[in-house]
Amino acid sequence: MATSTNGNNKRRDVALSSLAPRKINVQKFSEARAAELESLHSIVSDRLNKDFRSKRNKRRRTNSYNNQPAKRRYIKRQNSESLLCRRLASRGGDHHETTITRRVKRRMELKGNPVSGFSASGDGTKRLRTHVWHAKRFTMTKLWGFHLPLGLHGRGRGSRDVLKQSRQGVLVHDASYIIAVQLEGPEVALLSVLNMLLEPSPSSHSKEVFDSILTGRSYENAMLYNVNPPVSQAISPVIYMWRPSELPKRSDEEEDGDCIGTDGAFSNGDHVEFRKLWVWIHASSFSEGYASLQLACQKQMNETGVSVNCVSLEGQLAKFEIFGPKASHLLQKTLYPATSSSEEPSILRKCSMENAEVKVVTDLYKEETISSCAILAQFVMDPRLIPNSPRDDSTVSVETAKTEPTNSLEITTRTDPETFTEVFKCLWDANSDLTPPEEENVLCWEKHQNRMDSLCLENPAAEVPKVSSRERSSRSCPLLLLKHKKLGNAPTGWSLILPLSWIKVFWNAFLSKGAHAIGQREKRWVSCDAGLPFFPSDFPDCKAYSTFTLSEAADMEEKAQRRPPAIRPFRIPFPPPWNIIHATRSIGESSNQNLTSNETNGTEISSSGGNLFDGIVARTSDSLTTLLQTFTSDNLLLFPHDASKPSADAVKKTLQEDETKVRAEIHPNSNKLCLVRVLLDAFKEGSFEEGAVVCAPSLADISLLKSSCSEGEDGRVTIPQSSVSSYFQEQPSGTWELDVTEDTLTKQSHRWPIGFVTTGFVRGSKKQKAEAFCDAVLLGRLRDEQWRDKDVKRRKKEIYVLVRNLRSCAFRLALATIVLEQQESSSDVYCF
């Protein structure tokens, strides 16, 4: 009985709702309810004593809403923008200049989303596509021709929160200032160019790794060098990746999935005739690196007659960096495949939005299923079409992405499987016109129409939104996913390569799903916490390091000059005077003095040369092995990782060693320094700052600092307070010299420098480490001295050194770990 009653009620409700009028005539409604309205009016008038005037204390600008300053400015801005649009449209026929304010022009430029190119300020400095978002929240700075976010507002603190996010959440960084250079030509010619400039070269890898790189299944890190003789100088660390292709499969290989956007046909069974590859170069070294690549291509053309094209892709491609334990989860929530096919999904190709196949897609971003340096090609939906709430019907957004819009809007949705390969090929074509995303007002209008239709409401006043004059737009985006190399404590990370016009869309999507944006300063904190170098701060052999540190030194000097002379700090050498290490090298090579001797000659020891850094940095095991072979008479105790294991190809190893020797120009009488990167751990106490000097300790210093428990002067190794400001003397030419006076106390407390700290401790790090560069020869001699007369079991791989901050008088004992001895790979060219 109850069931029948409920059924009758439902049918009656449906009948009433169907009979309800869609529109109400206010005049007829008031006439029909006149008696009720008069009764209500009489009740209200009795309560107000028939005084309907607004009380003065309750008035809130009720009569001035039409004259608000903000509304007047908005109307003026809208009129200016519309006037500017009309002027631009009729520029050919009307030459009348219309006065438009700079603020309106800048606002229109920042709101726009052109297919390629960066907007620029008045002085030519380029802005990122995320400039407006960063400028509202970060301190902006001009670096390398870009307006870049330096960090959050304040005094540069907040490292604890950033490191916590890197260990528990996900961080995102806009790395669009890293620019790609595309090389086109025969495969043999491209390999010759890379072997000429990169270290480690592609040919130095094992056959398995080499085939993976050459077929486009993985990318590789390397150090880019200058091709100019006689000595090649390091330019910057780069990432190079080949356009996907298929090599002839061996019998022991499994069948792999088809790649997207492969190169042309094979000329024979060994290599592809025409190939393409990308070389990603940091903005601080882009002009130098691009010139070096062009020179190498021209040299290849002169020697072999084979042409290799070198094209810059600046302003066409963008790069995101996402790292953290929840990076894979963020990609799962944001990247939805834009194709729907009944075929089986492939990792590099087609995926579906059906519920049965979504699990296969999410498994792609797990660490267990993807190797390091892998490249995944995806064709994903516009993230603005993905429902934010899991309760929403996902089929609505999917159908919206697949449905062809009206002809009046002239929009193409390229999600058809037949055009999938064609669209992805445009990402590798430097001359292609990448399709920009759909405009925001169009998507908002469609969502509004869908919402009105779902509520069964009509909106006769709704009009088709205005769109720009561009011919087409898309609701799906091709992108490349690059898995970061897992090194040490580095957080799990991905790099996204996508068209520049899509960067705003994915940036807002990542932030709305829990990502934490960081700038240059926060990125350096994360890299130091992971024990990885940061470019250009930790690459003293590059020209970008000198330029960057000199600009920082000028800023520090300007800030110091603003302070009163009474509290102004004394000047310290920055960037560090690397050439002063030559003095320690000469002392160690002399026969009458030892490296750890406290005796000095009482004269000023000047650095040779006028450059900030005159030497090389050994970043591969091969270069360090060559150094050991050069100084065999000194019996250097350095152990590069896997240096004793023979290479698979002895010829390649011989060529690589010869190339390294020619590049480094190391010989016993050379004045060039050869530094290696080390990680410093404080033995008991101390906090190492950027620019701190690393010195050679004596055995007495080590035993004293290891056994001391008190805070008195007897348990410390210090220099006189008067010598702190005069330890380095600035010359009129601007160079710095090491000054050791004839004072007896100064002689006894003097310790010879062997290196400098480039990145200091970061607050909030669980295991604080500082990054420094020390002379390899001096480190080998220190290890020889510390291992002497010790059992094999008691010998440590770490080397005891002394570290002193430049404004402190106390030396702190530290353990120096040579990175090349601990690195799982044979190179130290990976950087954040």
Short mmCIF file of N, CA and C in Angstrom, two decimals, residues 356-482:
data_model
loop_
_atom_site.label_atom_id
_atom_site.label_comp_id
_atom_site.label_asym_id
_atom_site.label_seq_id
_atom_site.Cartn_x
_atom_site.Cartn_y
_atom_site.Cartn_z
N ALA A 356 37.97 0.64 -17.81
CA ALA A 356 38.75 -0.59 -17.78
C ALA A 356 40.19 -0.34 -18.16
N GLU A 357 40.49 0.79 -18.85
CA GLU A 357 41.83 1.02 -19.33
C GLU A 357 42.53 2.14 -18.60
N VAL A 358 41.85 2.83 -17.71
CA VAL A 358 42.49 3.91 -16.97
C VAL A 358 43.58 3.38 -16.06
N LYS A 359 43.42 2.19 -15.53
CA LYS A 359 44.42 1.60 -14.64
C LYS A 359 45.74 1.38 -15.37
N VAL A 360 45.66 1.01 -16.64
CA VAL A 360 46.87 0.82 -17.42
C VAL A 360 47.61 2.15 -17.59
N VAL A 361 46.85 3.23 -17.75
CA VAL A 361 47.46 4.54 -17.92
C VAL A 361 48.16 4.98 -16.64
N THR A 362 47.53 4.79 -15.49
CA THR A 362 48.13 5.24 -14.24
C THR A 362 49.37 4.44 -13.89
N ASP A 363 49.46 3.20 -14.34
CA ASP A 363 50.65 2.42 -14.05
C ASP A 363 51.88 2.94 -14.78
N LEU A 364 51.69 3.82 -15.78
CA LEU A 364 52.83 4.31 -16.55
C LEU A 364 53.76 5.14 -15.69
N TYR A 365 53.24 5.87 -14.72
CA TYR A 365 54.05 6.84 -14.00
C TYR A 365 54.63 6.28 -12.70
N LYS A 366 54.51 4.99 -12.46
CA LYS A 366 55.09 4.40 -11.27
C LYS A 366 56.56 4.13 -11.48
N GLU A 367 57.34 4.26 -10.39
CA GLU A 367 58.78 4.06 -10.49
C GLU A 367 59.14 2.64 -10.90
N GLU A 368 58.32 1.66 -10.48
CA GLU A 368 58.66 0.28 -10.76
C GLU A 368 58.53 -0.06 -12.23
N THR A 369 57.68 0.63 -12.95
CA THR A 369 57.40 0.28 -14.34
C THR A 369 58.24 1.05 -15.34
N ILE A 370 58.94 2.11 -14.90
CA ILE A 370 59.68 2.96 -15.83
C ILE A 370 61.12 3.08 -15.33
N SER A 371 62.06 2.89 -16.23
CA SER A 371 63.47 3.01 -15.89
C SER A 371 63.89 4.47 -15.92
N SER A 372 65.06 4.74 -15.36
CA SER A 372 65.59 6.10 -15.34
C SER A 372 65.92 6.57 -16.75
N CYS A 373 65.75 7.86 -16.97
CA CYS A 373 66.04 8.51 -18.26
C CYS A 373 65.13 8.03 -19.38
N ALA A 374 63.99 7.42 -19.04
CA ALA A 374 63.07 6.96 -20.08
C ALA A 374 62.28 8.14 -20.63
N ILE A 375 61.85 8.00 -21.89
CA ILE A 375 61.05 9.02 -22.57
C ILE A 375 59.71 8.40 -22.93
N LEU A 376 58.62 9.03 -22.47
CA LEU A 376 57.27 8.60 -22.79
C LEU A 376 56.59 9.68 -23.62
N ALA A 377 55.94 9.27 -24.67
CA ALA A 377 55.19 10.19 -25.53
C ALA A 377 53.71 10.03 -25.24
N GLN A 378 53.05 11.12 -24.92
CA GLN A 378 51.62 11.09 -24.60
C GLN A 378 50.89 12.16 -25.40
N PHE A 379 49.62 11.88 -25.62
CA PHE A 379 48.72 12.84 -26.28
C PHE A 379 47.53 12.99 -25.36
N VAL A 380 47.47 14.07 -24.60
CA VAL A 380 46.57 14.18 -23.46
C VAL A 380 45.49 15.22 -23.73
N MET A 381 44.42 15.08 -22.94
CA MET A 381 43.32 16.04 -23.00
C MET A 381 43.70 17.36 -22.36
N ASP A 382 42.95 18.37 -22.71
CA ASP A 382 43.05 19.66 -22.03
C ASP A 382 42.63 19.46 -20.58
N PRO A 383 43.50 19.72 -19.60
CA PRO A 383 43.14 19.47 -18.19
C PRO A 383 41.96 20.29 -17.71
N ARG A 384 41.59 21.35 -18.40
CA ARG A 384 40.43 22.14 -17.99
C ARG A 384 39.12 21.39 -18.25
N LEU A 385 39.17 20.35 -19.08
CA LEU A 385 37.98 19.56 -19.36
C LEU A 385 37.80 18.40 -18.41
N ILE A 386 38.78 18.17 -17.54
CA ILE A 386 38.71 17.06 -16.59
C ILE A 386 37.95 17.53 -15.36
N PRO A 387 36.96 16.77 -14.89
CA PRO A 387 36.19 17.19 -13.70
C PRO A 387 37.08 17.24 -12.47
N ASN A 388 36.87 18.25 -11.65
CA ASN A 388 37.67 18.41 -10.43
C ASN A 388 37.23 17.46 -9.33
N SER A 389 35.93 17.18 -9.24
CA SER A 389 35.41 16.33 -8.17
C SER A 389 35.21 14.92 -8.70
N PRO A 390 35.57 13.88 -7.92
CA PRO A 390 35.34 12.52 -8.39
C PRO A 390 33.86 12.17 -8.49
N ARG A 391 32.99 12.98 -7.88
CA ARG A 391 31.56 12.72 -7.97
C ARG A 391 30.98 13.16 -9.31
N ASP A 392 31.73 14.02 -10.02
CA ASP A 392 31.22 14.47 -11.31
C ASP A 392 31.24 13.34 -12.31
N ASP A 393 30.40 13.46 -13.29
CA ASP A 393 30.32 12.46 -14.34
C ASP A 393 31.46 12.71 -15.32
N SER A 394 32.44 11.78 -15.35
CA SER A 394 33.61 11.97 -16.20
C SER A 394 33.27 11.87 -17.67
N THR A 395 32.18 11.21 -17.98
CA THR A 395 31.84 11.06 -19.39
C THR A 395 31.46 12.40 -20.02
N VAL A 396 31.02 13.36 -19.19
CA VAL A 396 30.64 14.66 -19.74
C VAL A 396 31.86 15.36 -20.32
N SER A 397 32.96 15.35 -19.55
CA SER A 397 34.16 16.02 -20.02
C SER A 397 34.77 15.30 -21.21
N VAL A 398 34.70 13.97 -21.19
CA VAL A 398 35.26 13.22 -22.30
C VAL A 398 34.48 13.49 -23.57
N GLU A 399 33.16 13.49 -23.47
CA GLU A 399 32.35 13.77 -24.65
C GLU A 399 32.56 15.21 -25.13
N THR A 400 32.78 16.13 -24.14
CA THR A 400 33.05 17.50 -24.54
C THR A 400 34.34 17.61 -25.32
N ALA A 401 35.34 16.80 -24.92
CA ALA A 401 36.61 16.83 -25.62
C ALA A 401 36.52 16.21 -27.00
N LYS A 402 35.60 15.24 -27.18
CA LYS A 402 35.51 14.56 -28.46
C LYS A 402 34.56 15.26 -29.42
N THR A 403 33.61 16.02 -28.90
CA THR A 403 32.60 16.61 -29.75
C THR A 403 33.18 17.75 -30.56
N GLU A 404 32.85 17.78 -31.83
CA GLU A 404 33.30 18.86 -32.69
C GLU A 404 32.49 20.11 -32.38
N PRO A 405 33.10 21.25 -32.14
CA PRO A 405 32.37 22.47 -31.85
C PRO A 405 31.66 22.98 -33.09
N THR A 406 30.92 24.04 -32.87
CA THR A 406 30.15 24.63 -33.97
C THR A 406 31.10 25.23 -35.00
N ASN A 407 30.61 25.33 -36.22
CA ASN A 407 31.44 25.85 -37.30
C ASN A 407 31.77 27.32 -37.13
N SER A 408 30.93 28.02 -36.40
CA SER A 408 31.17 29.46 -36.24
C SER A 408 32.42 29.74 -35.44
N LEU A 409 32.78 28.83 -34.55
CA LEU A 409 33.97 29.04 -33.75
C LEU A 409 35.24 28.62 -34.45
N GLU A 410 35.14 27.79 -35.48
CA GLU A 410 36.27 27.35 -36.27
C GLU A 410 37.34 26.72 -35.41
N ILE A 411 36.98 25.67 -34.68
CA ILE A 411 37.90 24.99 -33.80
C ILE A 411 38.02 23.54 -34.26
N THR A 412 39.23 23.00 -34.22
CA THR A 412 39.46 21.62 -34.59
C THR A 412 39.90 20.84 -33.37
N THR A 413 39.28 19.72 -33.12
CA THR A 413 39.64 18.85 -32.02
C THR A 413 40.36 17.65 -32.59
N ARG A 414 41.66 17.60 -32.41
CA ARG A 414 42.48 16.62 -33.09
C ARG A 414 42.70 15.42 -32.18
N THR A 415 41.67 14.65 -31.94
CA THR A 415 41.79 13.47 -31.12
C THR A 415 41.52 12.21 -31.92
N ASP A 416 41.41 12.33 -33.22
CA ASP A 416 41.14 11.17 -34.04
C ASP A 416 42.40 10.31 -34.11
N PRO A 417 42.29 8.99 -33.98
CA PRO A 417 43.49 8.14 -34.01
C PRO A 417 44.29 8.28 -35.29
N GLU A 418 43.63 8.56 -36.43
CA GLU A 418 44.37 8.67 -37.67
C GLU A 418 45.30 9.88 -37.69
N THR A 419 44.91 10.95 -36.99
CA THR A 419 45.75 12.15 -36.97
C THR A 419 46.67 12.20 -35.76
N PHE A 420 46.70 11.13 -34.99
CA PHE A 420 47.50 11.13 -33.76
C PHE A 420 48.98 11.26 -34.08
N THR A 421 49.46 10.42 -35.00
CA THR A 421 50.87 10.46 -35.34
C THR A 421 51.24 11.77 -36.00
N GLU A 422 50.35 12.31 -36.84
CA GLU A 422 50.62 13.57 -37.53
C GLU A 422 50.77 14.71 -36.54
N VAL A 423 49.90 14.75 -35.52
CA VAL A 423 49.97 15.84 -34.54
C VAL A 423 51.27 15.74 -33.75
N PHE A 424 51.67 14.52 -33.38
CA PHE A 424 52.88 14.39 -32.57
C PHE A 424 54.13 14.73 -33.36
N LYS A 425 54.10 14.46 -34.65
CA LYS A 425 55.25 14.81 -35.47
C LYS A 425 55.50 16.32 -35.46
N CYS A 426 54.44 17.10 -35.30
CA CYS A 426 54.61 18.56 -35.27
C CYS A 426 55.50 19.00 -34.11
N LEU A 427 55.53 18.21 -33.04
CA LEU A 427 56.37 18.56 -31.90
C LEU A 427 57.84 18.49 -32.26
N TRP A 428 58.21 17.63 -33.19
CA TRP A 428 59.60 17.48 -33.60
C TRP A 428 59.93 18.30 -34.85
N ASP A 429 58.97 18.95 -35.44
CA ASP A 429 59.21 19.73 -36.64
C ASP A 429 59.42 21.18 -36.25
N ALA A 430 60.61 21.69 -36.48
CA ALA A 430 60.92 23.06 -36.07
C ALA A 430 60.11 24.10 -36.84
N ASN A 431 59.66 23.75 -38.03
CA ASN A 431 58.93 24.71 -38.85
C ASN A 431 57.42 24.56 -38.75
N SER A 432 56.94 23.65 -37.92
CA SER A 432 55.50 23.41 -37.83
C SER A 432 54.83 24.46 -36.97
N ASP A 433 53.55 24.65 -37.22
CA ASP A 433 52.74 25.59 -36.46
C ASP A 433 51.95 24.81 -35.43
N LEU A 434 52.42 24.81 -34.18
CA LEU A 434 51.77 24.05 -33.12
C LEU A 434 50.43 24.68 -32.79
N THR A 435 49.43 23.84 -32.63
CA THR A 435 48.07 24.32 -32.39
C THR A 435 47.92 24.77 -30.95
N PRO A 436 47.48 26.00 -30.70
CA PRO A 436 47.33 26.48 -29.32
C PRO A 436 46.09 25.89 -28.68
N PRO A 437 45.93 26.02 -27.36
CA PRO A 437 44.75 25.51 -26.68
C PRO A 437 43.52 26.37 -26.92
N GLU A 438 42.38 25.81 -26.55
CA GLU A 438 41.13 26.54 -26.67
C GLU A 438 41.13 27.73 -25.71
N GLU A 439 40.49 28.80 -26.13
CA GLU A 439 40.43 29.99 -25.29
C GLU A 439 39.53 29.76 -24.08
N GLU A 440 39.86 30.46 -23.01
CA GLU A 440 39.16 30.24 -21.75
C GLU A 440 37.70 30.66 -21.83
N ASN A 441 37.39 31.74 -22.51
CA ASN A 441 36.00 32.20 -22.55
C ASN A 441 35.11 31.24 -23.33
N VAL A 442 35.67 30.52 -24.30
CA VAL A 442 34.88 29.55 -25.04
C VAL A 442 34.52 28.37 -24.14
N LEU A 443 35.50 27.87 -23.39
CA LEU A 443 35.22 26.74 -22.49
C LEU A 443 34.24 27.15 -21.39
N CYS A 444 34.39 28.35 -20.86
CA CYS A 444 33.45 28.81 -19.84
C CYS A 444 32.04 28.93 -20.40
N TRP A 445 31.93 29.42 -21.62
CA TRP A 445 30.61 29.53 -22.24
C TRP A 445 29.98 28.16 -22.45
N GLU A 446 30.78 27.19 -22.88
CA GLU A 446 30.24 25.84 -23.07
C GLU A 446 29.83 25.21 -21.74
N LYS A 447 30.63 25.41 -20.70
CA LYS A 447 30.25 24.88 -19.39
C LYS A 447 28.97 25.53 -18.89
N HIS A 448 28.83 26.83 -19.13
CA HIS A 448 27.60 27.51 -18.70
C HIS A 448 26.39 26.97 -19.45
N GLN A 449 26.55 26.73 -20.75
CA GLN A 449 25.44 26.18 -21.52
C GLN A 449 25.09 24.77 -21.05
N ASN A 450 26.07 23.97 -20.76
CA ASN A 450 25.79 22.62 -20.25
C ASN A 450 25.09 22.67 -18.90
N ARG A 451 25.50 23.61 -18.06
CA ARG A 451 24.88 23.72 -16.74
C ARG A 451 23.43 24.20 -16.87
N MET A 452 23.17 25.13 -17.77
CA MET A 452 21.80 25.60 -17.98
C MET A 452 20.92 24.49 -18.56
N ASP A 453 21.49 23.69 -19.46
CA ASP A 453 20.72 22.59 -20.03
C ASP A 453 20.42 21.53 -18.99
N SER A 454 21.38 21.28 -18.09
CA SER A 454 21.13 20.27 -17.06
C SER A 454 20.04 20.71 -16.09
N LEU A 455 19.86 22.04 -15.92
CA LEU A 455 18.81 22.56 -15.04
C LEU A 455 17.52 22.86 -15.81
N CYS A 456 17.49 22.52 -17.09
CA CYS A 456 16.30 22.75 -17.93
C CYS A 456 15.91 24.23 -17.96
N LEU A 457 16.92 25.09 -18.05
CA LEU A 457 16.67 26.53 -18.10
C LEU A 457 17.12 27.05 -19.46
N GLU A 458 16.40 28.04 -19.93
CA GLU A 458 16.73 28.67 -21.19
C GLU A 458 17.38 30.01 -20.93
N ASN A 459 18.35 30.34 -21.77
CA ASN A 459 19.05 31.61 -21.64
C ASN A 459 19.07 32.29 -23.01
N PRO A 460 17.96 32.96 -23.37
CA PRO A 460 17.89 33.55 -24.72
C PRO A 460 18.92 34.65 -24.95
N ALA A 461 19.42 35.27 -23.88
CA ALA A 461 20.38 36.37 -24.06
C ALA A 461 21.80 35.89 -24.24
N ALA A 462 22.02 34.57 -24.11
CA ALA A 462 23.38 34.04 -24.24
C ALA A 462 23.87 34.17 -25.67
N GLU A 463 25.08 34.67 -25.84
CA GLU A 463 25.67 34.85 -27.15
C GLU A 463 26.96 34.05 -27.24
N VAL A 464 27.34 33.77 -28.46
CA VAL A 464 28.60 33.07 -28.68
C VAL A 464 29.74 34.00 -28.29
N PRO A 465 30.67 33.54 -27.46
CA PRO A 465 31.74 34.44 -27.01
C PRO A 465 32.65 34.84 -28.14
N LYS A 466 33.29 35.99 -27.94
CA LYS A 466 34.23 36.47 -28.93
C LYS A 466 35.52 35.68 -28.83
N VAL A 467 36.06 35.31 -29.98
CA VAL A 467 37.31 34.57 -30.04
C VAL A 467 38.32 35.39 -30.83
N SER A 468 39.59 35.01 -30.69
CA SER A 468 40.65 35.72 -31.39
C SER A 468 40.62 35.39 -32.87
N SER A 469 41.49 36.05 -33.60
CA SER A 469 41.50 35.90 -35.05
C SER A 469 42.27 34.69 -35.54
N ARG A 470 42.84 33.87 -34.61
CA ARG A 470 43.60 32.72 -35.06
C ARG A 470 42.67 31.68 -35.68
N GLU A 471 43.23 30.92 -36.61
CA GLU A 471 42.40 30.05 -37.43
C GLU A 471 41.88 28.85 -36.65
N ARG A 472 42.69 28.24 -35.82
CA ARG A 472 42.27 27.00 -35.19
C ARG A 472 42.86 26.91 -33.79
N SER A 473 42.27 26.01 -33.01
CA SER A 473 42.76 25.70 -31.67
C SER A 473 42.46 24.25 -31.40
N SER A 474 42.99 23.75 -30.30
CA SER A 474 42.89 22.32 -30.03
C SER A 474 42.50 22.10 -28.58
N ARG A 475 41.94 20.92 -28.31
CA ARG A 475 41.60 20.51 -26.95
C ARG A 475 42.39 19.29 -26.53
N SER A 476 43.48 19.04 -27.21
CA SER A 476 44.39 17.95 -26.85
C SER A 476 45.80 18.40 -27.15
N CYS A 477 46.75 17.94 -26.35
CA CYS A 477 48.12 18.45 -26.41
C CYS A 477 49.10 17.30 -26.50
N PRO A 478 50.06 17.35 -27.43
CA PRO A 478 51.15 16.38 -27.44
C PRO A 478 52.25 16.81 -26.47
N LEU A 479 52.80 15.86 -25.75
CA LEU A 479 53.87 16.17 -24.82
C LEU A 479 54.78 14.97 -24.65
N LEU A 480 55.97 15.25 -24.13
CA LEU A 480 56.96 14.22 -23.82
C LEU A 480 57.20 14.21 -22.32
N LEU A 481 57.28 13.02 -21.74
CA LEU A 481 57.57 12.84 -20.32
C LEU A 481 58.96 12.24 -20.19
N LEU A 482 59.83 12.92 -19.45
CA LEU A 482 61.19 12.47 -19.24
C LEU A 482 61.37 12.09 -17.78
#
